[in-house]
JSON list of C-alpha atoms and ligand atoms in Angstrom, two decimals:
[
{"chain": "A", "resi": 1, "resn": "MET", "atom": "CA", "xyz": [38.31, 30.69, 53.24]},
{"chain": "A", "resi": 2, "resn": "THR", "atom": "CA", "xyz": [41.42, 32.25, 54.79]},
{"chain": "A", "resi": 3, "resn": "ILE", "atom": "CA", "xyz": [44.31, 29.80, 54.98]},
{"chain": "A", "resi": 4, "resn": "ALA", "atom": "CA", "xyz": [47.65, 30.51, 56.65]},
{"chain": "A", "resi": 5, "resn": "ILE", "atom": "CA", "xyz": [50.78, 28.43, 56.72]},
{"chain": "A", "resi": 6, "resn": "TYR", "atom": "CA", "xyz": [53.01, 28.48, 59.78]},
{"chain": "A", "resi": 7, "resn": "PRO", "atom": "CA", "xyz": [56.37, 27.22, 58.47]},
{"chain": "A", "resi": 8, "resn": "GLY", "atom": "CA", "xyz": [59.40, 26.35, 60.57]},
{"chain": "A", "resi": 9, "resn": "SER", "atom": "CA", "xyz": [61.84, 23.74, 61.76]},
{"chain": "A", "resi": 10, "resn": "PHE", "atom": "CA", "xyz": [59.95, 23.03, 65.03]},
{"chain": "A", "resi": 11, "resn": "ASP", "atom": "CA", "xyz": [62.98, 21.14, 66.33]},
{"chain": "A", "resi": 12, "resn": "PRO", "atom": "CA", "xyz": [61.20, 20.76, 68.80]},
{"chain": "A", "resi": 13, "resn": "ILE", "atom": "CA", "xyz": [57.91, 22.66, 69.06]},
{"chain": "A", "resi": 14, "resn": "THR", "atom": "CA", "xyz": [57.85, 24.92, 72.15]},
{"chain": "A", "resi": 15, "resn": "TYR", "atom": "CA", "xyz": [55.21, 26.78, 74.14]},
{"chain": "A", "resi": 16, "resn": "GLY", "atom": "CA", "xyz": [56.35, 29.90, 72.23]},
{"chain": "A", "resi": 17, "resn": "HIS", "atom": "CA", "xyz": [55.26, 28.29, 68.93]},
{"chain": "A", "resi": 18, "resn": "ILE", "atom": "CA", "xyz": [51.99, 27.18, 70.50]},
{"chain": "A", "resi": 19, "resn": "ASP", "atom": "CA", "xyz": [51.28, 30.67, 71.81]},
{"chain": "A", "resi": 20, "resn": "VAL", "atom": "CA", "xyz": [51.81, 32.12, 68.32]},
{"chain": "A", "resi": 21, "resn": "LEU", "atom": "CA", "xyz": [49.63, 29.36, 66.87]},
{"chain": "A", "resi": 22, "resn": "SER", "atom": "CA", "xyz": [46.80, 30.06, 69.33]},
{"chain": "A", "resi": 23, "resn": "ARG", "atom": "CA", "xyz": [46.73, 33.70, 68.20]},
{"chain": "A", "resi": 24, "resn": "ALA", "atom": "CA", "xyz": [46.83, 32.76, 64.51]},
{"chain": "A", "resi": 25, "resn": "SER", "atom": "CA", "xyz": [44.07, 30.18, 64.91]},
{"chain": "A", "resi": 26, "resn": "LYS", "atom": "CA", "xyz": [41.67, 33.00, 65.88]},
{"chain": "A", "resi": 27, "resn": "LEU", "atom": "CA", "xyz": [42.55, 35.04, 62.80]},
{"chain": "A", "resi": 28, "resn": "PHE", "atom": "CA", "xyz": [42.32, 32.42, 60.05]},
{"chain": "A", "resi": 29, "resn": "ASP", "atom": "CA", "xyz": [39.87, 29.69, 59.06]},
{"chain": "A", "resi": 30, "resn": "LYS", "atom": "CA", "xyz": [42.67, 27.17, 58.68]},
{"chain": "A", "resi": 31, "resn": "ILE", "atom": "CA", "xyz": [46.32, 27.07, 59.78]},
{"chain": "A", "resi": 32, "resn": "ILE", "atom": "CA", "xyz": [48.76, 24.55, 58.38]},
{"chain": "A", "resi": 33, "resn": "ILE", "atom": "CA", "xyz": [51.86, 23.96, 60.49]},
{"chain": "A", "resi": 34, "resn": "ALA", "atom": "CA", "xyz": [54.41, 23.28, 57.75]},
{"chain": "A", "resi": 35, "resn": "ILE", "atom": "CA", "xyz": [57.55, 21.54, 58.96]},
{"chain": "A", "resi": 36, "resn": "LEU", "atom": "CA", "xyz": [60.52, 22.12, 56.68]},
{"chain": "A", "resi": 37, "resn": "ILE", "atom": "CA", "xyz": [62.42, 19.01, 55.60]},
{"chain": "A", "resi": 38, "resn": "ASN", "atom": "CA", "xyz": [65.83, 20.36, 54.67]},
{"chain": "A", "resi": 39, "resn": "PRO", "atom": "CA", "xyz": [67.87, 17.60, 52.94]},
{"chain": "A", "resi": 40, "resn": "SER", "atom": "CA", "xyz": [71.14, 19.44, 53.62]},
{"chain": "A", "resi": 41, "resn": "LYS", "atom": "CA", "xyz": [70.61, 19.74, 57.38]},
{"chain": "A", "resi": 42, "resn": "LYS", "atom": "CA", "xyz": [70.18, 16.89, 59.87]},
{"chain": "A", "resi": 43, "resn": "PRO", "atom": "CA", "xyz": [67.45, 17.81, 62.37]},
{"chain": "A", "resi": 44, "resn": "PHE", "atom": "CA", "xyz": [67.59, 16.82, 66.03]},
{"chain": "A", "resi": 45, "resn": "LEU", "atom": "CA", "xyz": [64.21, 15.09, 65.80]},
{"chain": "A", "resi": 46, "resn": "PRO", "atom": "CA", "xyz": [63.24, 12.73, 62.94]},
{"chain": "A", "resi": 47, "resn": "ILE", "atom": "CA", "xyz": [60.37, 14.13, 60.86]},
{"chain": "A", "resi": 48, "resn": "ASP", "atom": "CA", "xyz": [57.86, 11.39, 61.77]},
{"chain": "A", "resi": 49, "resn": "ASP", "atom": "CA", "xyz": [58.42, 12.01, 65.48]},
{"chain": "A", "resi": 50, "resn": "LYS", "atom": "CA", "xyz": [58.16, 15.78, 64.97]},
{"chain": "A", "resi": 51, "resn": "ILE", "atom": "CA", "xyz": [54.80, 15.35, 63.23]},
{"chain": "A", "resi": 52, "resn": "LYS", "atom": "CA", "xyz": [53.46, 13.09, 66.01]},
{"chain": "A", "resi": 53, "resn": "LEU", "atom": "CA", "xyz": [54.66, 15.42, 68.78]},
{"chain": "A", "resi": 54, "resn": "ILE", "atom": "CA", "xyz": [53.19, 18.49, 67.09]},
{"chain": "A", "resi": 55, "resn": "GLU", "atom": "CA", "xyz": [49.87, 16.75, 66.36]},
{"chain": "A", "resi": 56, "resn": "ASP", "atom": "CA", "xyz": [49.67, 15.72, 69.98]},
{"chain": "A", "resi": 57, "resn": "SER", "atom": "CA", "xyz": [50.53, 19.24, 71.20]},
{"chain": "A", "resi": 58, "resn": "VAL", "atom": "CA", "xyz": [48.01, 21.09, 69.01]},
{"chain": "A", "resi": 59, "resn": "GLN", "atom": "CA", "xyz": [45.01, 18.76, 69.06]},
{"chain": "A", "resi": 60, "resn": "ARG", "atom": "CA", "xyz": [42.87, 21.28, 70.96]},
{"chain": "A", "resi": 61, "resn": "PHE", "atom": "CA", "xyz": [42.95, 23.65, 67.96]},
{"chain": "A", "resi": 62, "resn": "LYS", "atom": "CA", "xyz": [40.28, 22.37, 65.63]},
{"chain": "A", "resi": 63, "resn": "ASN", "atom": "CA", "xyz": [41.36, 24.45, 62.62]},
{"chain": "A", "resi": 64, "resn": "VAL", "atom": "CA", "xyz": [45.04, 23.40, 62.66]},
{"chain": "A", "resi": 65, "resn": "GLU", "atom": "CA", "xyz": [46.68, 20.77, 60.44]},
{"chain": "A", "resi": 66, "resn": "VAL", "atom": "CA", "xyz": [50.25, 19.47, 60.54]},
{"chain": "A", "resi": 67, "resn": "ASP", "atom": "CA", "xyz": [52.23, 18.77, 57.36]},
{"chain": "A", "resi": 68, "resn": "SER", "atom": "CA", "xyz": [55.81, 18.70, 56.09]},
{"chain": "A", "resi": 69, "resn": "PHE", "atom": "CA", "xyz": [57.36, 20.16, 52.96]},
{"chain": "A", "resi": 70, "resn": "THR", "atom": "CA", "xyz": [60.59, 20.45, 51.01]},
{"chain": "A", "resi": 71, "resn": "GLY", "atom": "CA", "xyz": [61.70, 23.29, 48.75]},
{"chain": "A", "resi": 72, "resn": "LEU", "atom": "CA", "xyz": [60.49, 26.86, 48.77]},
{"chain": "A", "resi": 73, "resn": "THR", "atom": "CA", "xyz": [57.96, 27.98, 51.34]},
{"chain": "A", "resi": 74, "resn": "VAL", "atom": "CA", "xyz": [56.20, 30.17, 48.76]},
{"chain": "A", "resi": 75, "resn": "GLU", "atom": "CA", "xyz": [55.71, 27.16, 46.45]},
{"chain": "A", "resi": 76, "resn": "TYR", "atom": "CA", "xyz": [54.21, 25.22, 49.33]},
{"chain": "A", "resi": 77, "resn": "ALA", "atom": "CA", "xyz": [51.94, 28.21, 50.11]},
{"chain": "A", "resi": 78, "resn": "LYS", "atom": "CA", "xyz": [50.72, 28.25, 46.49]},
{"chain": "A", "resi": 79, "resn": "LEU", "atom": "CA", "xyz": [50.04, 24.53, 46.59]},
{"chain": "A", "resi": 80, "resn": "LYS", "atom": "CA", "xyz": [47.91, 24.96, 49.70]},
{"chain": "A", "resi": 81, "resn": "ASN", "atom": "CA", "xyz": [46.13, 28.13, 48.45]},
{"chain": "A", "resi": 82, "resn": "ALA", "atom": "CA", "xyz": [47.40, 29.99, 51.50]},
{"chain": "A", "resi": 83, "resn": "ASN", "atom": "CA", "xyz": [46.87, 33.75, 51.73]},
{"chain": "A", "resi": 84, "resn": "ALA", "atom": "CA", "xyz": [49.21, 34.29, 54.64]},
{"chain": "A", "resi": 85, "resn": "LEU", "atom": "CA", "xyz": [52.43, 33.07, 56.21]},
{"chain": "A", "resi": 86, "resn": "ILE", "atom": "CA", "xyz": [52.70, 33.26, 60.01]},
{"chain": "A", "resi": 87, "resn": "ARG", "atom": "CA", "xyz": [55.98, 33.91, 61.81]},
{"chain": "A", "resi": 88, "resn": "GLY", "atom": "CA", "xyz": [56.62, 34.52, 65.49]},
{"chain": "A", "resi": 89, "resn": "LEU", "atom": "CA", "xyz": [58.68, 37.59, 66.33]},
{"chain": "A", "resi": 90, "resn": "ARG", "atom": "CA", "xyz": [60.26, 37.54, 69.77]},
{"chain": "A", "resi": 91, "resn": "ALA", "atom": "CA", "xyz": [63.02, 40.09, 70.09]},
{"chain": "A", "resi": 92, "resn": "VAL", "atom": "CA", "xyz": [64.91, 42.65, 68.04]},
{"chain": "A", "resi": 93, "resn": "SER", "atom": "CA", "xyz": [67.45, 39.92, 67.32]},
{"chain": "A", "resi": 94, "resn": "ASP", "atom": "CA", "xyz": [64.81, 38.07, 65.24]},
{"chain": "A", "resi": 95, "resn": "PHE", "atom": "CA", "xyz": [63.95, 41.17, 63.27]},
{"chain": "A", "resi": 96, "resn": "GLU", "atom": "CA", "xyz": [66.66, 41.38, 60.61]},
{"chain": "A", "resi": 97, "resn": "TYR", "atom": "CA", "xyz": [66.38, 37.77, 59.47]},
{"chain": "A", "resi": 98, "resn": "GLU", "atom": "CA", "xyz": [62.58, 37.82, 59.57]},
{"chain": "A", "resi": 99, "resn": "MET", "atom": "CA", "xyz": [62.36, 41.09, 57.64]},
{"chain": "A", "resi": 100, "resn": "GLN", "atom": "CA", "xyz": [64.72, 39.78, 54.97]},
{"chain": "A", "resi": 101, "resn": "MET", "atom": "CA", "xyz": [62.76, 36.56, 54.63]},
{"chain": "A", "resi": 102, "resn": "ALA", "atom": "CA", "xyz": [59.38, 38.36, 54.51]},
{"chain": "A", "resi": 103, "resn": "GLN", "atom": "CA", "xyz": [60.58, 40.73, 51.80]},
{"chain": "A", "resi": 104, "resn": "MET", "atom": "CA", "xyz": [62.16, 37.94, 49.75]},
{"chain": "A", "resi": 105, "resn": "ASN", "atom": "CA", "xyz": [58.99, 35.84, 50.01]},
{"chain": "A", "resi": 106, "resn": "LYS", "atom": "CA", "xyz": [56.91, 38.88, 49.00]},
{"chain": "A", "resi": 107, "resn": "SER", "atom": "CA", "xyz": [59.13, 39.40, 45.99]},
{"chain": "A", "resi": 108, "resn": "LEU", "atom": "CA", "xyz": [58.85, 35.71, 45.01]},
{"chain": "A", "resi": 109, "resn": "TYR", "atom": "CA", "xyz": [55.08, 35.53, 45.55]},
{"chain": "A", "resi": 110, "resn": "PRO", "atom": "CA", "xyz": [53.35, 38.92, 46.00]},
{"chain": "A", "resi": 111, "resn": "GLU", "atom": "CA", "xyz": [49.93, 37.39, 46.83]},
{"chain": "A", "resi": 112, "resn": "LEU", "atom": "CA", "xyz": [51.25, 35.95, 50.10]},
{"chain": "A", "resi": 113, "resn": "GLU", "atom": "CA", "xyz": [51.31, 38.23, 53.16]},
{"chain": "A", "resi": 114, "resn": "THR", "atom": "CA", "xyz": [53.68, 37.55, 56.04]},
{"chain": "A", "resi": 115, "resn": "ILE", "atom": "CA", "xyz": [51.99, 38.18, 59.39]},
{"chain": "A", "resi": 116, "resn": "PHE", "atom": "CA", "xyz": [54.19, 38.54, 62.48]},
{"chain": "A", "resi": 117, "resn": "LEU", "atom": "CA", "xyz": [52.74, 37.59, 65.83]},
{"chain": "A", "resi": 118, "resn": "THR", "atom": "CA", "xyz": [54.48, 38.06, 69.16]},
{"chain": "A", "resi": 119, "resn": "PRO", "atom": "CA", "xyz": [54.27, 35.45, 71.90]},
{"chain": "A", "resi": 120, "resn": "LYS", "atom": "CA", "xyz": [53.53, 36.24, 75.54]},
{"chain": "A", "resi": 121, "resn": "PRO", "atom": "CA", "xyz": [56.54, 37.93, 77.23]},
{"chain": "A", "resi": 122, "resn": "GLU", "atom": "CA", "xyz": [57.24, 34.80, 79.29]},
{"chain": "A", "resi": 123, "resn": "PHE", "atom": "CA", "xyz": [58.00, 32.91, 76.07]},
{"chain": "A", "resi": 124, "resn": "ASN", "atom": "CA", "xyz": [60.09, 35.66, 74.50]},
{"chain": "A", "resi": 125, "resn": "PHE", "atom": "CA", "xyz": [63.39, 33.99, 75.37]},
{"chain": "A", "resi": 126, "resn": "VAL", "atom": "CA", "xyz": [62.30, 30.43, 74.57]},
{"chain": "A", "resi": 127, "resn": "SER", "atom": "CA", "xyz": [63.87, 28.91, 71.46]},
{"chain": "A", "resi": 128, "resn": "SER", "atom": "CA", "xyz": [64.13, 25.36, 70.13]},
{"chain": "A", "resi": 129, "resn": "THR", "atom": "CA", "xyz": [67.93, 25.73, 70.11]},
{"chain": "A", "resi": 130, "resn": "LEU", "atom": "CA", "xyz": [68.12, 26.52, 73.83]},
{"chain": "A", "resi": 131, "resn": "VAL", "atom": "CA", "xyz": [65.53, 23.87, 74.68]},
{"chain": "A", "resi": 132, "resn": "ARG", "atom": "CA", "xyz": [67.64, 21.24, 72.85]},
{"chain": "A", "resi": 133, "resn": "GLU", "atom": "CA", "xyz": [70.78, 22.35, 74.64]},
{"chain": "A", "resi": 134, "resn": "ILE", "atom": "CA", "xyz": [69.15, 22.30, 78.09]},
{"chain": "A", "resi": 135, "resn": "ALA", "atom": "CA", "xyz": [67.60, 18.88, 77.42]},
{"chain": "A", "resi": 136, "resn": "LYS", "atom": "CA", "xyz": [70.95, 17.43, 76.23]},
{"chain": "A", "resi": 137, "resn": "LEU", "atom": "CA", "xyz": [72.62, 18.70, 79.41]},
{"chain": "A", "resi": 138, "resn": "GLY", "atom": "CA", "xyz": [69.96, 17.16, 81.63]},
{"chain": "A", "resi": 139, "resn": "GLY", "atom": "CA", "xyz": [68.14, 20.41, 82.58]},
{"chain": "A", "resi": 140, "resn": "ASP", "atom": "CA", "xyz": [64.42, 20.81, 83.21]},
{"chain": "A", "resi": 141, "resn": "ILE", "atom": "CA", "xyz": [62.57, 21.96, 80.08]},
{"chain": "A", "resi": 142, "resn": "SER", "atom": "CA", "xyz": [59.04, 21.34, 81.37]},
{"chain": "A", "resi": 143, "resn": "GLN", "atom": "CA", "xyz": [58.15, 25.07, 81.45]},
{"chain": "A", "resi": 144, "resn": "TYR", "atom": "CA", "xyz": [59.09, 25.55, 77.81]},
{"chain": "A", "resi": 145, "resn": "VAL", "atom": "CA", "xyz": [57.62, 22.60, 75.94]},
{"chain": "A", "resi": 146, "resn": "PRO", "atom": "CA", "xyz": [54.40, 20.52, 76.04]},
{"chain": "A", "resi": 147, "resn": "GLU", "atom": "CA", "xyz": [54.47, 17.47, 78.32]},
{"chain": "A", "resi": 148, "resn": "THR", "atom": "CA", "xyz": [54.60, 15.07, 75.37]},
{"chain": "A", "resi": 149, "resn": "VAL", "atom": "CA", "xyz": [57.75, 16.81, 74.03]},
{"chain": "A", "resi": 150, "resn": "ASN", "atom": "CA", "xyz": [59.31, 16.92, 77.49]},
{"chain": "A", "resi": 151, "resn": "LYS", "atom": "CA", "xyz": [58.84, 13.14, 77.91]},
{"chain": "A", "resi": 152, "resn": "TYR", "atom": "CA", "xyz": [60.14, 12.40, 74.42]},
{"chain": "A", "resi": 153, "resn": "LEU", "atom": "CA", "xyz": [63.28, 14.53, 74.85]},
{"chain": "A", "resi": 154, "resn": "SER", "atom": "CA", "xyz": [63.97, 13.14, 78.32]},
{"chain": "A", "resi": 155, "resn": "ASN", "atom": "CA", "xyz": [63.90, 9.62, 76.84]},
{"chain": "A", "resi": 156, "resn": "ILE", "atom": "CA", "xyz": [66.18, 10.31, 73.88]},
{"chain": "A", "resi": 157, "resn": "VAL", "atom": "CA", "xyz": [68.86, 12.21, 75.80]},
{"chain": "A", "resi": 158, "resn": "ARG", "atom": "CA", "xyz": [69.01, 9.74, 78.69]},
{"chain": "B", "resi": 201, "resn": "LIG", "atom": "O1", "xyz": [61.96, 27.69, 62.36]},
{"chain": "B", "resi": 201, "resn": "LIG", "atom": "P1", "xyz": [62.92, 28.31, 61.40]},
{"chain": "B", "resi": 201, "resn": "LIG", "atom": "O2", "xyz": [64.11, 27.39, 61.19]},
{"chain": "B", "resi": 201, "resn": "LIG", "atom": "O3", "xyz": [63.32, 29.70, 61.78]},
{"chain": "B", "resi": 201, "resn": "LIG", "atom": "O4", "xyz": [62.15, 28.41, 59.98]},
{"chain": "B", "resi": 201, "resn": "LIG", "atom": "C1", "xyz": [62.79, 28.90, 58.84]},
{"chain": "B", "resi": 201, "resn": "LIG", "atom": "C2", "xyz": [61.96, 28.58, 57.58]},
{"chain": "B", "resi": 201, "resn": "LIG", "atom": "C3", "xyz": [61.66, 27.11, 57.47]},
{"chain": "B", "resi": 201, "resn": "LIG", "atom": "C4", "xyz": [60.64, 29.34, 57.63]},
{"chain": "B", "resi": 201, "resn": "LIG", "atom": "C5", "xyz": [62.80, 29.09, 56.35]},
{"chain": "B", "resi": 201, "resn": "LIG", "atom": "O5", "xyz": [64.09, 28.60, 56.43]},
{"chain": "B", "resi": 201, "resn": "LIG", "atom": "C6", "xyz": [62.19, 28.68, 55.02]},
{"chain": "B", "resi": 201, "resn": "LIG", "atom": "O6", "xyz": [61.17, 29.22, 54.61]},
{"chain": "B", "resi": 201, "resn": "LIG", "atom": "N1", "xyz": [62.81, 27.66, 54.36]},
{"chain": "B", "resi": 201, "resn": "LIG", "atom": "C7", "xyz": [62.31, 27.06, 53.14]},
{"chain": "B", "resi": 201, "resn": "LIG", "atom": "C8", "xyz": [63.17, 27.43, 51.94]},
{"chain": "B", "resi": 201, "resn": "LIG", "atom": "C9", "xyz": [62.83, 28.83, 51.46]},
{"chain": "B", "resi": 201, "resn": "LIG", "atom": "O7", "xyz": [61.72, 29.14, 51.06]},
{"chain": "B", "resi": 201, "resn": "LIG", "atom": "N2", "xyz": [63.84, 29.71, 51.48]},
{"chain": "B", "resi": 201, "resn": "LIG", "atom": "C10", "xyz": [63.71, 31.10, 51.09]},
{"chain": "B", "resi": 201, "resn": "LIG", "atom": "C11", "xyz": [63.22, 31.95, 52.26]},
{"chain": "B", "resi": 201, "resn": "LIG", "atom": "S1", "xyz": [63.15, 33.63, 51.79]}
]
């Protein structure tokens, strides 16, 4: 069985993430969306809400699970018997950080392959950071995030 983890902050999940996930779900038997809980960083969304929003947004993919983790991504991958780690690659600006992380993860755990997938061009400029900023300033984020996330963010920033 091929298992991939798709780690990230997902603060919040966007259509860009979902596009990457839809591609990955065709390549692997199981994908685990692994939300990082970073004790030294306060996320915009509480973890329980993030999990609910992501579960709601990805329910049409039958081979996708949602989970959270702390610590090293490679240790989480070992725990889950994952063969691959999925990352979305949007623009050249993502490249340096992603390359560094992929090589470091490979050095820490050589059995795990990082697979980069690119989202559709219309999602290339969508990021959780910009979505948060637009939502906080009262802008319309409905084209960038699932309806359930849009409603949730509209309520908390009101
Ligand atoms: O969505 P993000 O914030 O770009 O995801 C970054 C993430 C969670 C994949 C990365 O920060 C990570 O793997 N953190 C866990 C700690 C870890 O393994 N650090 C070493 C990475 S080489």
